[in-house]
Amino acid sequence: MITLQRKRLLIGLTSAAALALAAGFVIHGGTSADVEPRPAATAGATESAGSDPSNSEATRALALPASAGAKNPVLTTQAALVRLARDIQVIGTVAPDQDHFAVVGPLVSGRVAKLNAGVGDRLRRGQIIAEIESAEVGEARAALISAKARHAAAETNLRRETDLAERRISSSRERELAEAQWVTDKAGVRAAAERLRAIGLSNDDIEAIDKKDLGGRVPVRSPLEGTVIERTITLGQAVERATDAFKIADLTHLWVNLDLYEKDLARVRVGQEVEVRAEAFPGEVFRGRVAYVVPVIDEATRTAKVRLEFENRQGQLSLGQLVTARIVGDGHRGAPEVLAVPRNAVERVEGRPVVFVARDKDAFQQRTVELGASGGDLVEIRAGLAAGELVAVDGAFLLKSELLR
């Protein structure tokens, strides 16, 4: 009986030893087969990423297919410490360029007899946009006709008195009186003509006043080439001299007005480059310059007005439109050194900013980063990347596309 128990014990020990050896073999085999040795760049990525679960992509290597890589090679650059001239991001409003803008209205009281232009119409300089019927115009025309008649009579009398004085039939005194009357009546013609010019008649209308009966109408003309952006009068409406009937703007020249915080004023100067983006045109950039910084701080908002000037030849920007303006950092006004990469090295994956770090010649790893300030074509990296690491620049979007496949 004792012998049988010993045999069973030996058999149990032998089986336990065999199981232990087998388990050890499996554990060792799994380690050898599944754990891939990481290059130094990957180890650095793990340290930079920390324990943030969003950086679990650090272990995945990406590579473009050979055909895609041949046509669109991925170019890399080093993340480096630079003195970043920080950009300023601010919301702005599109407004008309006041040097290419006009408020037009009648120069006399009267009634709107004719309308030749409405909102949206493109105008030439000097184009008639309305006609006003006014008794004042009729009186001014009659005054000019009378003044011309008196001047013509005075001129005839002066010639006659001059001829009589030369033949000693009349005295020099009579000739002098005739000359004085001629000068007075000539001034009266000039005054009557200036009155008509002041209420809106052109030089051609004034010169042809005896030949062309305009009645009591006076034209309202556009003082510039542009577009009617507002009209406040209607046909038959009674208007006063001070009525603002039309607003006309040359929309190829626009301003963008910004409210800049006091703390940012030292980083802005006239002539500085600005990039403007509008939601209506995603991906499109409108480039302009800082034209003026108003040297007055609003006590309520602690902001100052900054004016930008833009060419709008394609007519894409609209008055009153909200835009995002990026005042590009001035390189002459540097800041402390920060780690930065080119702006086109940063992509967004699932809403997070990422870069693609080179692991070797053909492989890249996705790395989530924390962005800081931007300056020109560079953007600050506050976390997730180390100085000297190579990141994809040209071709980063292709790597993103490969990741999302």
Coordinates of N, CA and C in Angstrom, one line a residue, residues 48-250:
S48 N 7.3 61.1 -24.5 CA 6.6 62.4 -24.7 C 5.1 62.3 -24.6
A49 N 4.6 61.2 -25.0 CA 3.1 61.0 -25.0 C 2.6 60.8 -23.6
G50 N 3.5 60.3 -22.7 CA 3.1 60.1 -21.3 C 2.0 59.0 -21.2
S51 N 1.2 59.1 -20.2 CA 0.1 58.1 -20.0 C -1.2 58.5 -20.6
D52 N -1.2 59.5 -21.5 CA -2.4 59.9 -22.1 C -2.9 58.9 -23.1
P53 N -4.1 58.3 -22.8 CA -4.6 57.3 -23.7 C -4.7 57.7 -25.1
S54 N -4.9 59.0 -25.4 CA -5.0 59.4 -26.8 C -3.8 59.2 -27.6
N55 N -2.6 58.9 -26.9 CA -1.4 58.7 -27.6 C -1.1 57.3 -27.9
S56 N -2.1 56.4 -27.8 CA -1.9 55.0 -28.0 C -1.5 54.7 -29.4
E57 N -1.7 55.7 -30.3 CA -1.3 55.5 -31.7 C 0.2 55.5 -31.9
A58 N 1.0 55.8 -30.9 CA 2.4 55.9 -31.0 C 3.1 54.6 -31.4
T59 N 2.4 53.5 -31.2 CA 3.0 52.2 -31.5 C 2.7 51.8 -32.9
R60 N 1.9 52.5 -33.7 CA 1.5 52.1 -35.0 C 2.4 52.8 -36.0
A61 N 3.0 52.1 -36.9 CA 3.8 52.6 -38.0 C 3.0 52.8 -39.3
L62 N 3.2 53.9 -40.0 CA 2.5 54.2 -41.2 C 3.5 54.3 -42.3
A63 N 3.1 53.8 -43.5 CA 4.0 53.9 -44.7 C 3.1 54.0 -45.9
L64 N 3.5 54.9 -46.8 CA 2.7 55.1 -48.0 C 3.0 53.9 -49.0
P65 N 2.0 53.5 -49.8 CA 2.4 52.5 -50.8 C 3.5 53.0 -51.7
A66 N 4.2 52.1 -52.3 CA 5.4 52.5 -53.1 C 5.0 53.4 -54.2
S67 N 3.8 53.1 -54.9 CA 3.4 53.9 -56.0 C 3.1 55.3 -55.6
A68 N 2.4 55.5 -54.4 CA 2.0 56.8 -53.9 C 3.3 57.6 -53.5
G69 N 4.2 56.9 -52.8 CA 5.4 57.5 -52.4 C 6.3 58.0 -53.5
A70 N 6.3 57.3 -54.7 CA 7.1 57.7 -55.8 C 6.5 59.0 -56.4
K71 N 5.2 59.1 -56.5 CA 4.5 60.3 -57.1 C 4.5 61.5 -56.1
N72 N 4.3 61.2 -54.9 CA 4.2 62.2 -53.9 C 5.2 61.9 -52.7
P73 N 6.5 62.1 -52.9 CA 7.4 61.8 -51.8 C 7.1 62.6 -50.5
V74 N 7.3 62.0 -49.4 CA 7.0 62.7 -48.1 C 8.3 63.4 -47.7
L75 N 8.2 64.7 -47.5 CA 9.4 65.5 -47.1 C 9.3 65.7 -45.6
T76 N 10.5 65.7 -44.9 CA 10.5 65.9 -43.5 C 11.3 67.1 -43.1
T77 N 11.1 67.6 -41.9 CA 11.9 68.7 -41.3 C 12.0 68.4 -39.8
Q78 N 13.0 69.0 -39.2 CA 13.2 68.9 -37.8 C 12.4 69.8 -37.0
A79 N 11.8 69.3 -35.9 CA 11.2 70.2 -34.9 C 12.3 71.0 -34.2
A80 N 12.2 72.3 -34.2 CA 13.4 73.1 -33.7 C 12.9 74.2 -32.8
L81 N 13.9 74.7 -32.0 CA 13.6 75.8 -31.1 C 13.8 77.1 -31.9
V82 N 12.8 77.9 -31.9 CA 12.9 79.2 -32.7 C 12.3 80.3 -31.8
R83 N 12.7 81.5 -32.2 CA 12.1 82.7 -31.6 C 10.8 83.0 -32.5
L84 N 9.7 82.6 -32.0 CA 8.5 82.7 -32.7 C 7.8 84.1 -32.6
A85 N 7.7 84.8 -33.7 CA 6.9 86.0 -33.7 C 5.4 85.6 -33.8
R86 N 4.8 85.8 -32.7 CA 3.4 85.2 -32.5 C 2.4 86.0 -33.3
D87 N 1.5 85.2 -34.0 CA 0.4 85.8 -34.7 C -0.7 86.2 -33.7
I88 N -1.6 87.0 -34.2 CA -2.7 87.5 -33.4 C -4.0 87.1 -34.2
Q89 N -4.8 86.3 -33.6 CA -6.1 85.9 -34.1 C -7.2 86.8 -33.6
V90 N -8.0 87.4 -34.5 CA -9.1 88.2 -34.0 C -10.2 88.2 -35.0
I91 N -11.4 88.4 -34.5 CA -12.6 88.5 -35.4 C -12.8 89.9 -35.9
G92 N -13.1 90.1 -37.2 CA -13.3 91.4 -37.8 C -14.6 91.5 -38.6
T93 N -14.9 92.7 -39.0 CA -16.1 93.0 -39.8 C -15.7 93.7 -41.1
V94 N -16.3 93.2 -42.2 CA -16.0 93.8 -43.5 C -16.8 95.1 -43.6
A95 N -16.1 96.2 -44.0 CA -16.8 97.5 -44.2 C -16.3 98.2 -45.5
P96 N -17.0 99.1 -46.0 CA -16.6 99.8 -47.2 C -15.3 100.7 -46.9
D97 N -14.5 100.8 -47.9 CA -13.4 101.6 -47.9 C -13.9 103.1 -48.0
Q98 N -13.7 103.9 -46.9 CA -14.3 105.2 -46.9 C -13.7 106.1 -48.0
D99 N -12.5 105.8 -48.5 CA -12.0 106.5 -49.6 C -12.6 106.2 -51.0
H100 N -13.4 105.1 -51.0 CA -14.1 104.7 -52.2 C -15.6 104.5 -51.9
F101 N -16.2 105.5 -51.2 CA -17.6 105.4 -50.7 C -18.2 106.7 -50.7
A102 N -19.5 106.8 -51.1 CA -20.2 108.1 -51.2 C -21.6 108.0 -50.7
V103 N -22.1 109.0 -50.0 CA -23.5 109.2 -49.7 C -24.0 110.3 -50.6
V104 N -25.0 110.0 -51.4 CA -25.4 111.0 -52.4 C -26.9 111.3 -52.2
G105 N -27.2 112.6 -52.4 CA -28.6 113.0 -52.2 C -28.8 114.3 -53.0
P106 N -30.1 114.8 -53.1 CA -30.4 116.0 -53.9 C -29.8 117.2 -53.2
L107 N -29.4 118.2 -54.0 CA -28.8 119.4 -53.4 C -29.9 120.5 -53.3
V108 N -31.1 120.2 -53.7 CA -32.3 121.1 -53.5 C -33.5 120.3 -53.0
S109 N -34.4 121.0 -52.5 CA -35.7 120.4 -52.1 C -36.5 120.2 -53.3
G110 N -37.3 119.2 -53.3 CA -38.2 118.9 -54.4 C -38.9 117.6 -54.4
R111 N -39.2 117.1 -55.5 CA -39.9 115.8 -55.6 C -39.1 114.9 -56.6
V112 N -39.1 113.6 -56.2 CA -38.4 112.6 -57.1 C -39.2 112.4 -58.4
A113 N -38.6 112.9 -59.5 CA -39.3 112.8 -60.8 C -38.9 111.5 -61.5
K114 N -37.7 111.0 -61.3 CA -37.3 109.9 -62.1 C -36.2 109.1 -61.3
L115 N -36.2 107.8 -61.3 CA -35.2 107.0 -60.7 C -34.5 106.1 -61.7
N116 N -33.2 106.2 -61.8 CA -32.5 105.4 -62.8 C -31.6 104.3 -62.3
A117 N -31.6 104.2 -60.9 CA -30.7 103.1 -60.3 C -31.3 102.6 -59.1
G118 N -31.0 101.3 -58.8 CA -31.5 100.7 -57.6 C -30.4 99.9 -56.9
V119 N -30.7 99.3 -55.8 CA -29.7 98.6 -55.0 C -29.1 97.5 -55.9
G120 N -27.8 97.4 -55.9 CA -27.1 96.4 -56.7 C -26.6 96.8 -58.0
D121 N -27.1 97.9 -58.5 CA -26.7 98.4 -59.8 C -25.3 98.9 -59.8
R122 N -24.5 98.6 -60.9 CA -23.2 99.1 -61.1 C -23.2 100.4 -61.8
L123 N -22.5 101.4 -61.3 CA -22.5 102.7 -61.8 C -21.2 103.2 -62.4
R124 N -21.3 104.1 -63.4 CA -20.1 104.8 -63.9 C -20.0 106.1 -63.1
R125 N -18.8 106.7 -63.1 CA -18.7 108.0 -62.5 C -19.4 109.0 -63.3
G126 N -20.2 109.8 -62.7 CA -21.0 110.8 -63.4 C -22.3 110.4 -64.0
Q127 N -22.7 109.1 -63.8 CA -23.9 108.6 -64.3 C -25.1 109.2 -63.5
I128 N -26.2 109.5 -64.3 CA -27.4 110.1 -63.6 C -28.2 108.9 -63.0
I129 N -28.4 109.1 -61.7 CA -29.1 108.0 -61.0 C -30.5 108.4 -60.5
A130 N -30.8 109.7 -60.6 CA -32.2 110.2 -60.3 C -32.3 111.6 -60.8
E131 N -33.6 112.0 -60.9 CA -33.9 113.4 -61.3 C -34.9 114.0 -60.3
I132 N -34.6 115.2 -59.9 CA -35.4 115.9 -58.9 C -36.1 117.1 -59.5
E133 N -37.4 117.2 -59.4 CA -38.2 118.3 -59.9 C -38.3 119.4 -58.7
S134 N -37.8 120.6 -59.0 CA -37.7 121.6 -58.0 C -38.0 123.0 -58.5
A135 N -38.8 123.7 -57.8 CA -39.1 125.1 -58.2 C -37.8 125.9 -58.1
E136 N -37.0 125.6 -57.2 CA -35.7 126.3 -57.0 C -34.8 126.2 -58.2
V137 N -34.9 125.1 -58.9 CA -34.1 124.9 -60.1 C -34.6 125.8 -61.2
G138 N -36.0 125.8 -61.3 CA -36.5 126.7 -62.3 C -36.2 128.1 -62.1
E139 N -36.2 128.6 -60.9 CA -35.9 129.9 -60.6 C -34.4 130.2 -60.9
A140 N -33.5 129.3 -60.6 CA -32.1 129.5 -60.8 C -31.8 129.5 -62.4
R141 N -32.5 128.7 -63.1 CA -32.4 128.7 -64.6 C -32.8 130.0 -65.1
A142 N -34.0 130.5 -64.7 CA -34.5 131.8 -65.1 C -33.5 132.9 -64.8
A143 N -32.9 132.8 -63.6 CA -32.0 133.9 -63.2 C -30.8 133.9 -64.1
L144 N -30.3 132.7 -64.5 CA -29.1 132.7 -65.4 C -29.5 133.3 -66.8
I145 N -30.7 132.9 -67.3 CA -31.1 133.5 -68.6 C -31.2 135.0 -68.5
S146 N -31.8 135.5 -67.5 CA -31.9 137.0 -67.3 C -30.5 137.6 -67.2
A147 N -29.6 137.0 -66.5 CA -28.3 137.5 -66.3 C -27.5 137.5 -67.6
K148 N -27.7 136.5 -68.4 CA -27.1 136.5 -69.8 C -27.6 137.6 -70.7
A149 N -28.9 137.8 -70.6 CA -29.6 138.9 -71.4 C -29.0 140.3 -71.0
R150 N -28.9 140.5 -69.7 CA -28.4 141.8 -69.2 C -27.0 142.0 -69.6
H151 N -26.2 140.9 -69.5 CA -24.8 141.0 -69.9 C -24.6 141.2 -71.4
A152 N -25.5 140.6 -72.2 CA -25.4 140.9 -73.7 C -25.8 142.3 -74.0
A153 N -26.8 142.9 -73.3 CA -27.1 144.3 -73.5 C -26.0 145.2 -73.1
A154 N -25.4 144.9 -71.9 CA -24.3 145.7 -71.4 C -23.1 145.6 -72.4
E155 N -22.9 144.5 -73.0 CA -21.8 144.4 -73.9 C -22.0 145.2 -75.2
T156 N -23.3 145.2 -75.7 CA -23.6 146.0 -76.8 C -23.4 147.5 -76.5
N157 N -23.9 147.9 -75.4 CA -23.8 149.3 -75.0 C -22.3 149.7 -74.8
L158 N -21.5 148.8 -74.3 CA -20.1 149.2 -74.1 C -19.4 149.4 -75.5
R159 N -19.7 148.5 -76.4 CA -19.1 148.7 -77.8 C -19.6 150.1 -78.4
R160 N -20.9 150.4 -78.2 CA -21.3 151.7 -78.7 C -20.7 152.9 -78.1
E161 N -20.6 152.8 -76.7 CA -20.0 154.0 -76.0 C -18.5 154.1 -76.3
T162 N -17.8 152.9 -76.5 CA -16.4 153.0 -76.9 C -16.2 153.6 -78.2
D163 N -17.1 153.3 -79.2 CA -17.0 153.9 -80.6 C -17.3 155.4 -80.5
L164 N -18.3 155.8 -79.7 CA -18.6 157.2 -79.7 C -17.5 158.0 -79.0
A165 N -16.9 157.4 -78.0 CA -15.8 158.1 -77.3 C -14.6 158.2 -78.2
E166 N -14.3 157.2 -79.0 CA -13.2 157.3 -79.9 C -13.4 158.4 -81.0
R167 N -14.7 158.6 -81.4 CA -15.0 159.7 -82.3 C -15.4 161.0 -81.6
R168 N -15.2 161.0 -80.3 CA -15.4 162.2 -79.5 C -16.8 162.7 -79.5
I169 N -17.7 161.8 -79.8 CA -19.1 162.2 -79.8 C -19.7 162.0 -78.4
S170 N -19.1 161.1 -77.6 CA -19.5 160.9 -76.3 C -18.3 161.0 -75.4
S171 N -18.6 161.3 -74.1 CA -17.5 161.6 -73.2 C -16.9 160.2 -72.7
S172 N -15.7 160.3 -72.2 CA -15.0 159.1 -71.6 C -15.8 158.6 -70.4
R173 N -16.5 159.6 -69.7 CA -17.3 159.2 -68.5 C -18.4 158.2 -68.9
E174 N -19.0 158.4 -70.0 CA -20.1 157.5 -70.5 C -19.5 156.2 -70.8
R175 N -18.3 156.1 -71.4 CA -17.7 154.8 -71.8 C -17.4 154.1 -70.5
E176 N -16.9 154.8 -69.5 CA -16.5 154.1 -68.2 C -17.7 153.6 -67.5
L177 N -18.8 154.3 -67.5 CA -20.0 153.8 -66.9 C -20.5 152.5 -67.6
A178 N -20.4 152.6 -68.9 CA -20.9 151.4 -69.7 C -20.0 150.2 -69.4
E179 N -18.7 150.4 -69.2 CA -17.8 149.3 -68.9 C -18.0 148.8 -67.5
A180 N -18.3 149.6 -66.6 CA -18.6 149.2 -65.2 C -19.9 148.3 -65.2
Q181 N -20.9 148.7 -66.0 CA -22.1 147.9 -66.1 C -21.9 146.6 -66.7
W182 N -21.0 146.5 -67.7 CA -20.7 145.3 -68.4 C -20.0 144.3 -67.4
V183 N -19.1 144.8 -66.6 CA -18.4 144.0 -65.6 C -19.4 143.5 -64.6
T184 N -20.3 144.3 -64.1 CA -21.3 143.9 -63.1 C -22.2 142.8 -63.7
D185 N -22.6 143.0 -64.9 CA -23.5 142.0 -65.5 C -22.8 140.7 -65.8
K186 N -21.5 140.8 -66.1 CA -20.7 139.6 -66.4 C -20.6 138.8 -65.1
A187 N -20.4 139.5 -64.0 CA -20.3 138.8 -62.7 C -21.7 138.2 -62.3
G188 N -22.8 138.8 -62.7 CA -24.1 138.3 -62.5 C -24.3 136.9 -63.2
V189 N -23.8 136.8 -64.4 CA -23.9 135.6 -65.2 C -23.1 134.5 -64.5
R190 N -21.9 134.9 -64.0 CA -21.1 133.9 -63.3 C -21.7 133.4 -62.1
A191 N -22.3 134.3 -61.3 CA -23.0 133.9 -60.0 C -24.2 133.0 -60.3
A192 N -25.0 133.3 -61.3 CA -26.2 132.5 -61.7 C -25.7 131.1 -62.1
A193 N -24.6 131.0 -62.9 CA -24.1 129.8 -63.3 C -23.6 128.9 -62.2
E194 N -22.9 129.6 -61.2 CA -22.4 128.8 -60.1 C -23.5 128.3 -59.2
R195 N -24.6 129.1 -59.1 CA -25.8 128.6 -58.3 C -26.3 127.3 -59.0
L196 N -26.4 127.3 -60.3 CA -26.9 126.1 -61.0 C -25.9 124.9 -60.8
R197 N -24.7 125.2 -60.8 CA -23.7 124.2 -60.7 C -23.7 123.6 -59.2
A198 N -24.0 124.5 -58.3 CA -24.1 124.0 -56.9 C -25.3 123.1 -56.6
I199 N -26.3 123.2 -57.4 CA -27.5 122.4 -57.2 C -27.5 121.2 -58.1
G200 N -26.4 121.0 -58.8 CA -26.2 119.7 -59.5 C -26.2 119.7 -61.0
L201 N -26.3 120.9 -61.7 CA -26.3 120.9 -63.2 C -24.8 120.8 -63.6
S202 N -24.6 120.1 -64.7 CA -23.2 120.0 -65.2 C -22.9 121.3 -66.1
N203 N -21.6 121.4 -66.4 CA -21.2 122.5 -67.2 C -21.8 122.5 -68.6
D204 N -22.0 121.3 -69.2 CA -22.7 121.2 -70.5 C -24.1 121.7 -70.4
D205 N -24.8 121.3 -69.3 CA -26.2 121.7 -69.1 C -26.3 123.3 -69.0
I206 N -25.3 123.8 -68.3 CA -25.3 125.3 -68.0 C -25.1 126.0 -69.3
E207 N -24.1 125.5 -70.1 CA -23.8 126.2 -71.4 C -24.9 126.1 -72.4
A208 N -25.7 125.0 -72.3 CA -26.8 124.8 -73.3 C -28.1 125.2 -72.7
I209 N -28.1 126.1 -71.7 CA -29.4 126.4 -71.0 C -30.4 127.1 -71.8
D210 N -29.9 127.9 -72.8 CA -30.8 128.6 -73.7 C -31.4 127.7 -74.8
K211 N -30.7 126.6 -75.1 CA -31.1 125.7 -76.2 C -31.9 124.5 -75.7
K212 N -31.7 124.1 -74.5 CA -32.3 122.9 -73.9 C -33.1 123.2 -72.7
D213 N -34.4 122.9 -72.9 CA -35.4 123.3 -71.8 C -35.4 122.1 -70.8
L214 N -34.8 122.2 -69.7 CA -34.8 121.2 -68.6 C -35.9 121.4 -67.6
G215 N -36.7 122.5 -67.8 CA -37.7 122.8 -66.8 C -37.1 123.0 -65.4
G216 N -37.8 122.4 -64.4 CA -37.3 122.6 -63.1 C -36.5 121.3 -62.6
R217 N -36.1 120.5 -63.5 CA -35.4 119.2 -63.1 C -33.9 119.4 -63.0
V218 N -33.4 118.7 -62.0 CA -31.9 118.6 -61.8 C -31.5 117.2 -61.6
P219 N -30.5 116.7 -62.3 CA -30.1 115.3 -62.2 C -29.2 115.1 -60.9
V220 N -29.3 113.9 -60.3 CA -28.4 113.5 -59.3 C -27.5 112.5 -59.9
R221 N -26.2 112.7 -59.7 CA -25.1 111.9 -60.4 C -24.3 111.2 -59.4
S222 N -23.8 110.0 -59.9 CA -22.8 109.3 -59.0 C -21.5 109.9 -59.1
P223 N -20.9 110.2 -57.9 CA -19.6 110.8 -57.9 C -18.4 109.9 -58.1
L224 N -18.7 108.5 -58.1 CA -17.6 107.6 -58.3 C -18.2 106.3 -59.0
E225 N -17.2 105.5 -59.5 CA -17.6 104.2 -60.0 C -17.8 103.2 -58.9
G226 N -18.9 102.6 -58.9 CA -19.2 101.6 -57.8 C -20.5 101.0 -57.9
T227 N -21.0 100.5 -56.8 CA -22.3 99.7 -56.7 C -23.2 100.4 -55.7
V228 N -24.5 100.5 -56.1 CA -25.5 101.0 -55.1 C -25.7 100.0 -54.0
I229 N -25.4 100.3 -52.8 CA -25.6 99.4 -51.7 C -26.8 99.8 -50.8
E230 N -27.4 101.0 -51.1 CA -28.6 101.4 -50.4 C -29.3 102.5 -51.1
R231 N -30.6 102.5 -51.2 CA -31.4 103.6 -51.7 C -32.6 103.8 -50.8
T232 N -32.8 105.0 -50.4 CA -33.8 105.3 -49.4 C -35.0 106.2 -50.0
I233 N -35.0 106.5 -51.3 CA -36.0 107.3 -51.8 C -36.8 106.5 -52.8
T234 N -38.1 106.9 -53.1 CA -39.0 106.3 -54.0 C -39.5 107.3 -55.0
L235 N -40.1 106.9 -56.1 CA -40.6 107.8 -57.1 C -41.7 108.6 -56.5
G236 N -41.7 109.9 -56.8 CA -42.7 110.8 -56.3 C -42.5 111.3 -54.9
Q237 N -41.5 110.8 -54.2 CA -41.3 111.2 -52.8 C -40.8 112.7 -52.7
A238 N -41.3 113.4 -51.8 CA -40.8 114.7 -51.5 C -39.5 114.6 -50.7
V239 N -38.5 115.3 -51.1 CA -37.2 115.2 -50.5 C -36.7 116.6 -50.1
E240 N -35.8 116.6 -49.1 CA -35.2 117.8 -48.7 C -33.7 117.9 -49.1
R241 N -33.1 119.0 -49.0 CA -31.7 119.2 -49.4 C -30.8 118.2 -48.7
A242 N -31.1 117.9 -47.4 CA -30.2 117.0 -46.6 C -30.5 115.6 -46.7
T243 N -31.4 115.1 -47.6 CA -31.8 113.7 -47.7 C -30.6 112.9 -48.2
D244 N -30.3 111.8 -47.5 CA -29.3 110.8 -48.0 C -30.0 109.8 -48.9
A245 N -30.0 110.0 -50.2 CA -30.8 109.1 -51.1 C -30.2 107.8 -51.5
F246 N -28.9 107.9 -51.7 CA -28.1 106.7 -52.2 C -26.8 106.5 -51.4
K247 N -26.4 105.3 -51.2 CA -25.1 105.0 -50.7 C -24.4 104.1 -51.8
I248 N -23.2 104.6 -52.2 CA -22.5 104.0 -53.3 C -21.1 103.6 -52.8
A249 N -20.7 102.4 -53.1 CA -19.4 101.9 -52.7 C -18.7 101.2 -53.8
D250 N -17.4 101.4 -53.9 CA -16.5 100.7 -54.8 C -16.1 99.4 -54.1

